[in-house]
Coordinates of C-alpha atoms in Angstrom, one line a residue:
M181 CA 0.0 0.0 0.0
A182 CA 1.2 3.6 -0.8
T183 CA 2.4 5.4 2.3
L184 CA 3.0 9.1 2.9
I185 CA 6.4 8.5 4.5
D186 CA 9.0 6.2 2.8
A187 CA 10.6 4.6 5.9
S188 CA 13.4 2.0 5.8
W189 CA 14.1 -0.9 8.1
L190 CA 16.3 1.3 10.2
D191 CA 13.4 3.7 10.9
Y192 CA 11.1 0.8 11.8
L193 CA 13.8 -0.6 14.2
L194 CA 14.1 2.8 16.0
V195 CA 10.3 2.9 16.4
A196 CA 10.2 -0.7 17.7
I197 CA 13.0 0.0 20.2
Y198 CA 11.0 3.0 21.5
F199 CA 7.8 0.9 21.9
A200 CA 9.8 -1.7 23.8
F201 CA 11.0 0.9 26.3
V202 CA 7.5 2.3 26.8
L203 CA 6.0 -1.1 27.5
G204 CA 8.9 -2.0 29.8
I205 CA 8.3 1.0 31.9
G206 CA 4.7 0.0 32.3
F207 CA 5.7 -3.5 33.6
I208 CA 8.3 -2.1 35.9
A209 CA 5.9 0.6 37.3
R210 CA 3.3 -2.1 38.0
R211 CA 5.4 -3.4 40.9
S212 CA 5.0 -0.2 42.8
V213 CA 1.1 -0.1 42.5
S214 CA -0.3 -1.6 45.7
D215 CA -3.3 0.7 46.3
S216 CA -5.4 3.3 44.6
L217 CA -3.2 6.2 45.8
D218 CA -0.2 4.6 44.0
F219 CA -2.3 4.0 40.9
F220 CA -3.9 7.5 40.7
L221 CA -1.2 9.8 42.3
S222 CA 2.0 7.8 42.4
G223 CA 1.8 7.7 46.2
R224 CA 2.8 11.4 46.3
S225 CA 6.5 10.3 46.2
L226 CA 8.2 11.8 43.1
P227 CA 10.9 14.4 43.0
A228 CA 10.3 17.9 41.5
W229 CA 12.6 17.4 38.4
V230 CA 10.6 14.2 37.4
T231 CA 7.2 15.8 37.9
G232 CA 8.4 19.1 36.3
L233 CA 9.4 17.3 33.1
A234 CA 6.3 15.1 33.2
F235 CA 4.2 18.3 33.7
I236 CA 5.5 19.7 30.4
S237 CA 5.6 16.4 28.5
A238 CA 2.0 15.7 29.3
N239 CA 1.2 18.9 27.4
L240 CA 3.5 17.9 24.5
G241 CA 0.8 16.1 22.7
A242 CA -1.4 17.0 19.7
V243 CA -1.6 20.6 20.9
E244 CA 2.1 21.3 21.0
I245 CA 3.3 19.2 18.1
M246 CA 0.8 19.0 15.3
G247 CA -1.5 21.9 16.4
M248 CA 1.3 24.4 16.9
S249 CA 3.2 23.4 13.8
A250 CA -0.1 23.7 11.9
S251 CA -0.7 27.2 13.3
G252 CA 3.0 28.1 12.5
A253 CA 2.4 27.1 8.9
E254 CA -0.9 29.0 8.7
F255 CA -0.3 32.1 10.9
G256 CA 3.5 32.3 11.4
L257 CA 5.3 33.7 14.4
P258 CA 2.3 35.0 16.4
T259 CA 1.7 31.3 17.3
V260 CA 4.4 31.8 20.0
H261 CA 1.7 33.6 22.0
Y262 CA 0.4 30.2 23.0
F263 CA 3.7 29.7 24.9
W264 CA 5.0 33.1 26.0
V265 CA 1.7 34.7 26.8
G266 CA -0.7 31.8 26.9
A267 CA 1.3 29.4 29.1
I268 CA 4.4 30.7 31.1
P269 CA 2.6 33.4 33.3
A270 CA -0.2 30.9 34.2
M271 CA 2.3 28.2 35.0
L272 CA 4.2 30.5 37.3
F273 CA 1.0 31.6 39.0
L274 CA 0.0 27.9 39.5
G275 CA 3.3 27.2 41.2
V276 CA 3.6 30.3 43.3
V277 CA -0.1 30.8 44.4
M278 CA -2.3 27.9 43.7
M279 CA -0.3 24.7 44.3
P280 CA -0.2 25.2 48.0
F281 CA -4.0 24.9 48.1
Y282 CA -4.1 21.9 45.9
Y283 CA -1.3 20.0 47.6
G284 CA -1.9 21.3 51.1
S285 CA -5.6 20.3 51.1
K286 CA -4.6 16.7 50.1
V287 CA -7.4 16.5 47.6
R288 CA -7.1 13.8 45.0
S289 CA -8.4 15.9 42.1
V290 CA -9.4 19.4 41.1
P291 CA -13.2 18.4 41.2
E292 CA -12.6 17.3 44.8
F293 CA -11.3 20.7 45.6
M294 CA -14.5 22.1 44.1
L295 CA -16.5 19.8 46.4
R296 CA -14.8 21.1 49.5
R297 CA -15.1 24.7 48.4
F298 CA -18.6 24.8 46.9
G299 CA -20.3 21.5 47.7
P300 CA -21.8 18.7 45.5
G301 CA -23.5 21.0 42.9
A302 CA -20.3 22.5 41.5
H303 CA -18.4 19.3 42.1
L304 CA -20.8 17.2 39.9
V305 CA -20.8 19.8 37.1
N306 CA -17.0 20.1 37.1
A307 CA -16.4 16.4 37.3
I308 CA -18.8 15.6 34.4
S309 CA -17.5 18.5 32.2
F310 CA -13.9 17.5 32.9
A311 CA -14.5 13.8 32.1
V312 CA -16.2 14.7 28.8
A313 CA -13.4 17.1 27.9
Q314 CA -10.7 14.5 28.5
L315 CA -12.5 11.9 26.3
L316 CA -12.7 14.5 23.5
I317 CA -9.0 15.6 23.9
A318 CA -7.8 12.1 24.2
G319 CA -9.5 11.5 20.9
V320 CA -7.4 14.3 19.3
N321 CA -4.2 12.7 20.4
L322 CA -5.4 9.3 19.3
Y323 CA -6.5 10.6 15.9
L324 CA -3.0 12.1 15.3
L325 CA -1.3 9.0 16.6
G326 CA -3.3 6.9 14.2
S327 CA -2.5 9.3 11.4
I328 CA 1.2 8.7 12.0
I329 CA 0.8 4.9 11.9
H330 CA -1.4 5.3 8.7
A331 CA 1.2 7.5 7.1
L332 CA 4.0 5.1 8.1
L333 CA 2.4 1.7 7.3
G334 CA -0.5 2.6 5.1
W335 CA -2.9 0.8 7.4
P336 CA -6.6 1.8 7.3
Q337 CA -7.3 4.6 9.7
W338 CA -9.6 2.5 11.9
L339 CA -6.9 -0.2 12.4
A340 CA -4.2 2.4 13.1
L341 CA -6.5 3.9 15.8
V342 CA -7.1 0.6 17.5
V343 CA -3.5 -0.4 17.5
S344 CA -2.4 3.0 18.9
A345 CA -5.1 2.9 21.6
A346 CA -4.0 -0.6 22.6
I347 CA -0.4 0.5 23.2
V348 CA -1.3 3.4 25.4
L349 CA -3.9 1.3 27.2
S350 CA -1.3 -1.4 28.1
Y351 CA 1.1 0.8 30.1
I352 CA -1.5 3.0 31.8
T353 CA -3.5 -0.1 32.9
L354 CA -0.4 -1.8 34.2
G355 CA 1.4 1.0 36.0
G356 CA -1.1 3.8 36.5
L357 CA 0.2 7.4 36.9
S358 CA 3.7 6.3 37.7
A359 CA 4.0 4.5 34.3
A360 CA 2.5 7.6 32.6
I361 CA 4.9 10.0 34.4
Y362 CA 8.1 8.0 33.8
N363 CA 7.1 7.5 30.2
E364 CA 6.5 11.2 29.9
V365 CA 10.0 12.0 31.1
L366 CA 11.4 9.5 28.5
Q367 CA 9.1 11.0 25.9
F368 CA 10.2 14.6 26.6
F369 CA 13.8 13.7 25.7
V370 CA 12.7 11.7 22.7
I371 CA 10.5 14.5 21.4
V372 CA 13.3 17.1 21.7
A373 CA 15.9 14.8 20.1
S374 CA 13.6 14.1 17.2
L375 CA 12.3 17.6 16.5
L376 CA 15.6 19.6 16.9
P377 CA 17.2 18.1 13.8
L378 CA 14.0 18.8 11.8
T379 CA 14.3 22.5 12.8
L380 CA 18.0 22.8 12.1
I381 CA 17.9 21.0 8.7
G382 CA 14.7 22.9 7.7
L383 CA 16.3 26.2 8.5
H384 CA 19.4 25.2 6.6
R385 CA 17.3 24.3 3.5
V386 CA 15.7 27.8 3.5
G387 CA 18.9 29.7 4.1
G388 CA 18.7 30.2 7.9
W389 CA 16.4 32.6 9.8
S390 CA 16.9 35.5 7.3
G391 CA 16.2 33.1 4.4
L392 CA 13.0 32.0 6.1
N393 CA 12.0 35.6 6.5
D394 CA 12.6 36.3 2.9
K395 CA 10.7 33.3 1.7
V396 CA 7.7 34.0 3.9
A397 CA 7.7 37.6 2.6
D398 CA 7.9 36.4 -1.0
F399 CA 5.1 33.9 -0.5
A400 CA 2.8 36.5 1.1
A401 CA 3.5 39.0 -1.6
N402 CA 2.6 36.5 -4.4
A403 CA -0.4 34.8 -2.8
P404 CA -3.8 35.2 -4.4
A405 CA -5.8 38.0 -2.8
D406 CA -8.8 35.7 -2.1
A407 CA -6.6 33.2 -0.2
G408 CA -6.5 35.3 2.9
V409 CA -2.8 34.7 3.5
P410 CA -1.5 37.0 6.3
S411 CA 0.9 39.7 5.4
A412 CA 4.6 39.1 5.9
A413 CA 4.7 41.6 8.8
N414 CA 1.9 39.7 10.5
Q415 CA 3.6 36.4 10.0
L416 CA 7.1 37.4 11.0
N417 CA 6.3 39.5 14.2
S418 CA 4.6 38.1 17.2
W419 CA 2.9 41.4 18.1
P420 CA 0.2 42.7 17.5
G421 CA -0.7 39.2 16.2
Q422 CA -3.7 39.9 13.9
A423 CA -3.1 36.7 11.9
L424 CA -3.7 34.7 15.0
S425 CA -6.4 36.7 16.8
G426 CA -8.6 37.4 13.7
F427 CA -8.9 41.1 14.6
D428 CA -7.9 43.7 11.9
S429 CA -7.3 46.3 14.6
P430 CA -3.9 46.0 16.3
F431 CA -5.4 47.3 19.5
F432 CA -8.2 44.8 19.7
S433 CA -5.8 42.0 18.5
V434 CA -3.5 42.7 21.5
V435 CA -6.5 42.9 23.9
G436 CA -7.9 39.6 22.5
I437 CA -4.5 37.8 22.9
V438 CA -3.7 39.2 26.3
F439 CA -7.2 38.8 27.8
G440 CA -8.7 36.0 25.8
L441 CA -5.6 33.8 25.4
G442 CA -3.2 35.1 28.0
F443 CA -5.6 35.4 30.9
V444 CA -8.9 33.4 30.4
L445 CA -7.8 30.5 28.2
S446 CA -4.3 30.2 29.6
F447 CA -5.1 30.6 33.3
G448 CA -8.2 28.5 32.8
Y449 CA -6.1 25.6 31.3
W450 CA -2.9 25.7 33.4
T451 CA -4.4 26.4 36.8
T452 CA -7.5 24.2 36.9
N453 CA -6.8 21.4 34.4
F454 CA -6.3 18.3 36.4
V455 CA -4.3 16.7 33.6
E456 CA -1.5 19.1 34.5
V457 CA -2.2 19.6 38.2
Q458 CA -2.1 15.8 38.8
R459 CA 1.6 15.7 37.9
A460 CA 2.4 18.3 40.6
M461 CA 0.1 16.5 43.1
A462 CA 2.3 13.4 42.7
S463 CA 5.3 15.3 44.1
E464 CA 7.0 14.3 47.4
S465 CA 6.4 17.7 49.2
I466 CA 4.6 21.0 48.9
S467 CA 7.9 22.6 47.8
A468 CA 8.3 20.1 45.0
A469 CA 4.7 20.6 44.0
R470 CA 5.1 24.3 43.8
K471 CA 8.3 24.0 41.7
T472 CA 6.8 21.4 39.3
P473 CA 5.2 23.9 36.9
I474 CA 8.1 26.4 37.4
I475 CA 10.7 23.8 36.4
G476 CA 8.4 23.0 33.4
A477 CA 8.3 26.6 32.4
F478 CA 12.0 26.7 31.4
P479 CA 11.8 24.1 28.6
K480 CA 8.3 25.3 27.7
M481 CA 9.5 28.7 26.6
F482 CA 11.9 27.2 24.1
I483 CA 9.5 24.6 22.6
P484 CA 8.3 27.1 19.9
F485 CA 11.7 26.8 18.2
I486 CA 11.2 23.1 17.5
V487 CA 7.5 23.1 16.7
I488 CA 6.4 26.5 15.3
V489 CA 9.6 27.2 13.3
P490 CA 9.3 23.8 11.4
G491 CA 5.7 24.7 10.7
M492 CA 6.8 28.1 9.2
V493 CA 9.4 26.2 7.1
A494 CA 6.8 23.8 5.9
G495 CA 4.7 26.7 4.8
V496 CA 7.3 27.8 2.3
L497 CA 9.1 24.5 1.6
V498 CA 6.4 21.9 1.3
H499 CA 4.5 22.4 -2.0
E500 CA 1.3 20.8 -0.7
I501 CA 1.2 23.2 2.3
G502 CA 1.9 26.1 0.0
E503 CA -0.9 25.1 -2.3
L504 CA -3.3 24.7 0.7
K505 CA -2.3 28.2 2.0
N506 CA -3.0 29.7 -1.4
G507 CA -6.5 28.4 -1.3
G508 CA -6.1 25.0 -3.0
S509 CA -7.2 21.5 -2.0
P510 CA -4.2 19.2 -2.5
P511 CA -5.0 15.5 -2.3
G512 CA -3.3 13.0 0.1
G513 CA -2.5 13.9 3.7
A514 CA -1.9 11.6 6.7
A515 CA -5.6 10.6 6.8
G516 CA -5.9 10.2 3.1
D517 CA -8.8 12.7 2.7
G518 CA -6.8 15.8 1.6
V519 CA -3.8 17.7 2.9
K520 CA -4.5 19.8 6.0
Y521 CA -2.3 22.2 8.0
N522 CA -2.1 19.4 10.6
D523 CA 0.1 17.5 8.0
A524 CA 2.7 20.2 7.9
L525 CA 5.2 18.5 10.2
L526 CA 4.8 15.0 8.6
L527 CA 5.3 16.4 5.1
L528 CA 8.3 18.4 6.1
M529 CA 9.8 15.2 7.6
R530 CA 9.1 13.4 4.4
D531 CA 10.9 16.0 2.3
I532 CA 14.0 16.8 4.3
L533 CA 14.9 14.0 6.8
P534 CA 17.2 11.1 5.8
N535 CA 16.5 7.5 6.9
G536 CA 17.5 7.0 10.6
L537 CA 16.6 10.6 11.5
L538 CA 13.2 10.0 9.9
G539 CA 12.7 7.0 12.3
L540 CA 13.8 9.2 15.3
A541 CA 11.3 11.9 14.2
I542 CA 8.5 9.4 13.9
A543 CA 9.3 8.0 17.3
G544 CA 9.2 11.6 18.7
L545 CA 5.8 12.2 17.2
L546 CA 4.5 8.9 18.5
A547 CA 6.0 9.8 21.9
A548 CA 4.2 13.1 21.9
F549 CA 0.8 11.8 21.1
M550 CA 1.1 8.9 23.5
A551 CA 2.2 11.3 26.3
G552 CA -0.8 13.5 25.6
M553 CA -3.3 10.7 25.4
A554 CA -1.9 9.0 28.5
A555 CA -2.2 12.2 30.4
N556 CA -5.8 12.6 29.4
I557 CA -6.7 9.0 30.2
S558 CA -4.8 8.9 33.6
A559 CA -6.6 12.1 34.7
F560 CA -10.0 10.8 33.5
N561 CA -9.7 7.5 35.4
T562 CA -8.9 9.4 38.6
V563 CA -11.9 11.8 38.3
F564 CA -14.2 9.0 37.2
S565 CA -13.2 6.7 40.0
Y566 CA -13.0 9.1 42.9
D567 CA -15.3 11.9 42.0
L568 CA -18.1 10.2 40.1
W569 CA -18.2 6.5 40.9
Q570 CA -17.1 6.8 44.6
G571 CA -18.9 10.1 45.1
Y572 CA -22.3 9.3 43.6
I573 CA -22.6 5.6 42.8
R574 CA -20.7 3.3 45.2
R575 CA -19.5 5.3 48.2
N576 CA -18.1 2.8 50.8
N577 CA -16.2 0.1 49.1
S578 CA -12.7 -1.2 49.6
D579 CA -9.6 0.4 48.2
D580 CA -9.1 -2.6 45.9
Y581 CA -12.5 -2.1 44.5
Y582 CA -11.7 1.5 43.4
L583 CA -8.4 0.4 42.0
R584 CA -10.3 -2.1 39.8
I585 CA -12.8 0.6 38.8
G586 CA -9.8 2.9 37.8
R587 CA -8.4 0.2 35.5
L588 CA -11.8 -0.5 34.0
A589 CA -12.3 3.3 33.5
T590 CA -9.0 3.3 31.7
V591 CA -10.2 0.6 29.3
A592 CA -13.5 2.3 28.7
A593 CA -12.0 5.7 28.1
T594 CA -9.6 4.3 25.6
I595 CA -12.4 2.7 23.6
I596 CA -14.5 5.9 23.7
A597 CA -11.5 7.9 22.5
I598 CA -11.4 5.7 19.4
F599 CA -14.8 7.1 18.5
T600 CA -14.1 10.7 19.6
A601 CA -11.0 10.7 17.4
S602 CA -13.2 11.0 14.3
L603 CA -14.4 14.4 15.5
A604 CA -10.8 15.8 15.3
G605 CA -10.6 14.8 11.7
N606 CA -13.2 17.4 10.8
F607 CA -10.8 20.3 11.6
A608 CA -8.1 21.4 9.2
N609 CA -6.2 23.0 12.1
I610 CA -6.5 21.0 15.3
M611 CA -5.8 24.1 17.4
E612 CA -9.2 25.5 16.4
Y613 CA -10.9 22.4 17.9
L614 CA -8.8 22.3 21.0
Q615 CA -9.1 26.0 21.8
T616 CA -12.9 25.7 21.3
L617 CA -13.0 22.9 23.9
F618 CA -10.9 24.9 26.3
G619 CA -13.3 27.8 26.0
F620 CA -16.2 25.5 26.8
F621 CA -14.7 23.8 29.8
N622 CA -11.7 25.6 31.2
A623 CA -12.7 29.3 31.0
P624 CA -15.8 29.1 33.2
L625 CA -14.0 26.7 35.6
F626 CA -11.2 29.3 36.0
A627 CA -13.7 32.1 36.7
T628 CA -15.4 30.0 39.4
F629 CA -12.1 28.8 40.8
I630 CA -10.3 32.2 41.0
L631 CA -13.3 34.0 42.4
G632 CA -13.9 31.4 45.0
M633 CA -10.3 31.3 46.1
F634 CA -10.0 35.0 46.7
W635 CA -13.6 36.0 47.7
K636 CA -14.8 34.1 50.8
R637 CA -18.3 35.5 50.3
M638 CA -18.9 33.4 47.1
T639 CA -21.5 30.7 47.8
P640 CA -22.0 27.1 46.9
A641 CA -25.0 28.0 44.7
A642 CA -23.0 30.6 42.8
G643 CA -20.3 27.9 42.2
W644 CA -22.5 25.5 40.1
I645 CA -24.7 28.2 38.6
G646 CA -21.7 30.2 37.3
L647 CA -20.1 27.1 35.9
V648 CA -23.2 26.0 33.9
A649 CA -24.0 29.5 32.7
G650 CA -20.4 30.2 31.6
T651 CA -20.2 26.9 29.6
L652 CA -23.6 27.5 27.9
S653 CA -22.6 31.1 27.0
A654 CA -19.3 29.8 25.4
V655 CA -21.3 27.2 23.4
A656 CA -23.8 29.9 22.3
V657 CA -21.0 32.2 21.0
W658 CA -19.4 29.3 19.1
L659 CA -22.8 28.3 17.5
A660 CA -23.4 31.9 16.5
G661 CA -20.0 31.9 14.7
E662 CA -20.8 28.6 13.0
Q663 CA -24.1 30.0 11.8
G664 CA -22.3 33.0 10.3
L665 CA -23.7 35.7 12.6
Y666 CA -20.1 37.1 12.8
D667 CA -16.8 36.3 11.1
L668 CA -13.5 36.0 13.0
P669 CA -10.7 34.2 11.2
G670 CA -7.8 32.5 13.0
Q671 CA -8.6 31.5 16.6
G672 CA -10.7 34.6 17.2
V673 CA -13.9 32.7 17.8
A674 CA -12.3 30.6 20.5
F675 CA -10.9 33.7 22.2
L676 CA -14.3 35.4 22.1
A677 CA -16.1 32.3 23.4
A678 CA -13.7 31.9 26.3
S679 CA -13.8 35.6 27.2
T680 CA -17.6 35.5 27.2
A681 CA -17.7 32.4 29.4
F682 CA -15.4 34.1 31.9
V683 CA -17.3 37.3 32.1
V684 CA -20.7 35.6 32.3
D685 CA -19.5 33.3 35.0
I686 CA -18.0 36.1 37.1
V687 CA -21.0 38.4 36.8
L688 CA -23.6 35.7 37.6
S689 CA -21.5 34.3 40.4
V690 CA -21.3 37.7 42.1
L691 CA -25.0 38.3 41.7
V692 CA -26.0 34.8 43.0
S693 CA -23.6 35.1 45.9
L694 CA -25.2 38.4 47.1
V695 CA -28.6 36.7 47.5
T696 CA -27.5 33.3 48.8
T697 CA -25.8 32.0 52.0
P698 CA -22.0 31.5 52.0
K699 CA -20.1 28.9 53.9
P700 CA -18.9 29.8 57.4
A701 CA -15.3 31.1 57.5
S702 CA -14.3 28.1 59.7
E703 CA -14.8 25.7 56.8
L704 CA -12.7 27.7 54.4
R705 CA -9.2 27.1 55.8
G706 CA -7.0 25.7 53.0
L707 CA -9.6 26.7 50.4
V708 CA -9.7 30.5 50.5
Y709 CA -6.6 32.7 50.4
S710 CA -7.6 35.1 53.2
E711 CA -8.6 32.2 55.5
T712 CA -5.4 30.2 55.1
P713 CA -2.4 31.0 57.3
R714 CA 0.9 31.5 55.6
E715 CA 2.5 28.5 57.3
D716 CA -0.1 26.3 55.5
R717 CA 1.0 27.7 52.1
V718 CA 4.8 27.2 52.3
D719 CA 7.3 24.4 53.0
P720 CA 9.1 25.4 56.2
H721 CA 12.2 23.5 55.0
E722 CA 12.5 25.4 51.7
A723 CA 14.2 28.4 53.3
S724 CA 17.3 26.3 54.0
L725 CA 17.7 25.4 50.4
P726 CA 20.1 27.2 48.0
W727 CA 18.4 30.0 46.0
W728 CA 18.3 28.1 42.8
R729 CA 16.1 25.4 44.5
R730 CA 13.6 27.8 45.9
T731 CA 10.2 28.6 44.4
L732 CA 10.2 32.4 44.1
P733 CA 13.7 32.9 42.7
L734 CA 13.1 30.3 40.0
A735 CA 9.7 31.9 39.1
G736 CA 11.4 35.3 38.9
I737 CA 14.1 34.1 36.5
A738 CA 11.5 32.3 34.3
L739 CA 9.3 35.5 34.1
A740 CA 12.3 37.6 33.2
M741 CA 13.4 35.2 30.4
V742 CA 10.0 35.0 28.8
T743 CA 9.6 38.8 29.0
V744 CA 12.9 39.2 27.0
L745 CA 11.7 36.7 24.4
N746 CA 8.5 38.7 23.9
F747 CA 10.6 41.8 23.2
V748 CA 13.1 40.1 20.9
F749 CA 10.5 38.4 18.7

């Protein structure tokens, strides 16, 4: 059968070796799983450097690799805002301000924190919405993982999906979160080692950074007027970022990126998404938990150079992507139903990588999608088992019983992800789909969470009413865009939906809180900032550590570095 990528025996051998390591880690981690805490939270025993790398690797799935390279090919350099504005500040805020509440309260999940702060109404809404979101996002990673296998072996898409799901299922079911986290650490290094050569060779082919700038400018100047290709200035400068935001006005573009992406979507994702928070909660101490996202911030700020830059190179070097960008519909693609921006990285690999490096790059992509899917599945099985099954269906069973439920939930989630994977195939740019989902689920959760953490007057009724109303408002904004009531290219619709959800949630939560009864202050220790003593929020032993191992100095260095990057690019 014809394949998109012409791999040799050496490439297949490298991929096979990688899979052997992945499954081996699952079998080794199985020995350390003796109870549900081991399975779901690694027994809270992992050092900060392990959880920090796992924290960032869990996010190096479809969003980072295919989605960001697709956006790099389509929009250019403004895509860096997903990292430097839309990630780093929120990650630092999570480590400095919010992790003490998560870790110190000893909750097992983000929905359980919502239960303690707002009661069963907000808890049930959050647990269900989170579970649904993870099934949809796991489908994204599985779809792209299946696309790689289809491109490599020429298998039918359904068979590639089933085989991909079986591999991820095997090591998560065996070793639980420990298997996922240690595989994520391995996958981080595999991903970097595989994508760095692609960046360097790609830049060499186009004449370096200046050559890439010249080719992007030529392409934009010669593109058909009706293709909607962003100008060279918009593609080669991160600010004001009109190509990404969809706003013609530079002012509104900056506002949309800073508020819609940098505040609502970013803080909503990084500070309340249990997929990420779960990695920090597996740390050995409150100090390690706080440093987990901060350690992850350092590699995170440099990921654009190995995912967005190759996408930009593909936009001018790969003829199918160039044809697509000019308004054409080139045949082929990883899924076989036409080339999409999501194929940019695969097609660039096909065109410029020699055998051997091609196998390494394929292993890196497989690692990325497996890390992403495993993170979604391991977070789903925790929330389903603890928050939904134990919380509302079978309350008082043995620990072994909930461990079995967790493994069964893992199997069920993987099977469901095979079906949700088909939804991802309907989007030419996977980032549009993912940002839409984040607007639905994460933006209203962040509004409820941040208001409840810093305003002790917020009531349990406001918690669940705000969540529901915020989610419904985001869906309404998205449906209005789908029906043509307004037109925002790029990711403008997702930014607008998320911003609307946040504002609606905040306003409604305040109004409801003013007419309903709050919890007594005595029940809010460890849940509300003003009611939690400082000694509950810090590790007393951290002061004795050297400065480079303390939370605040590390966060300050990371913030300074990302500020410089924003000015340089």
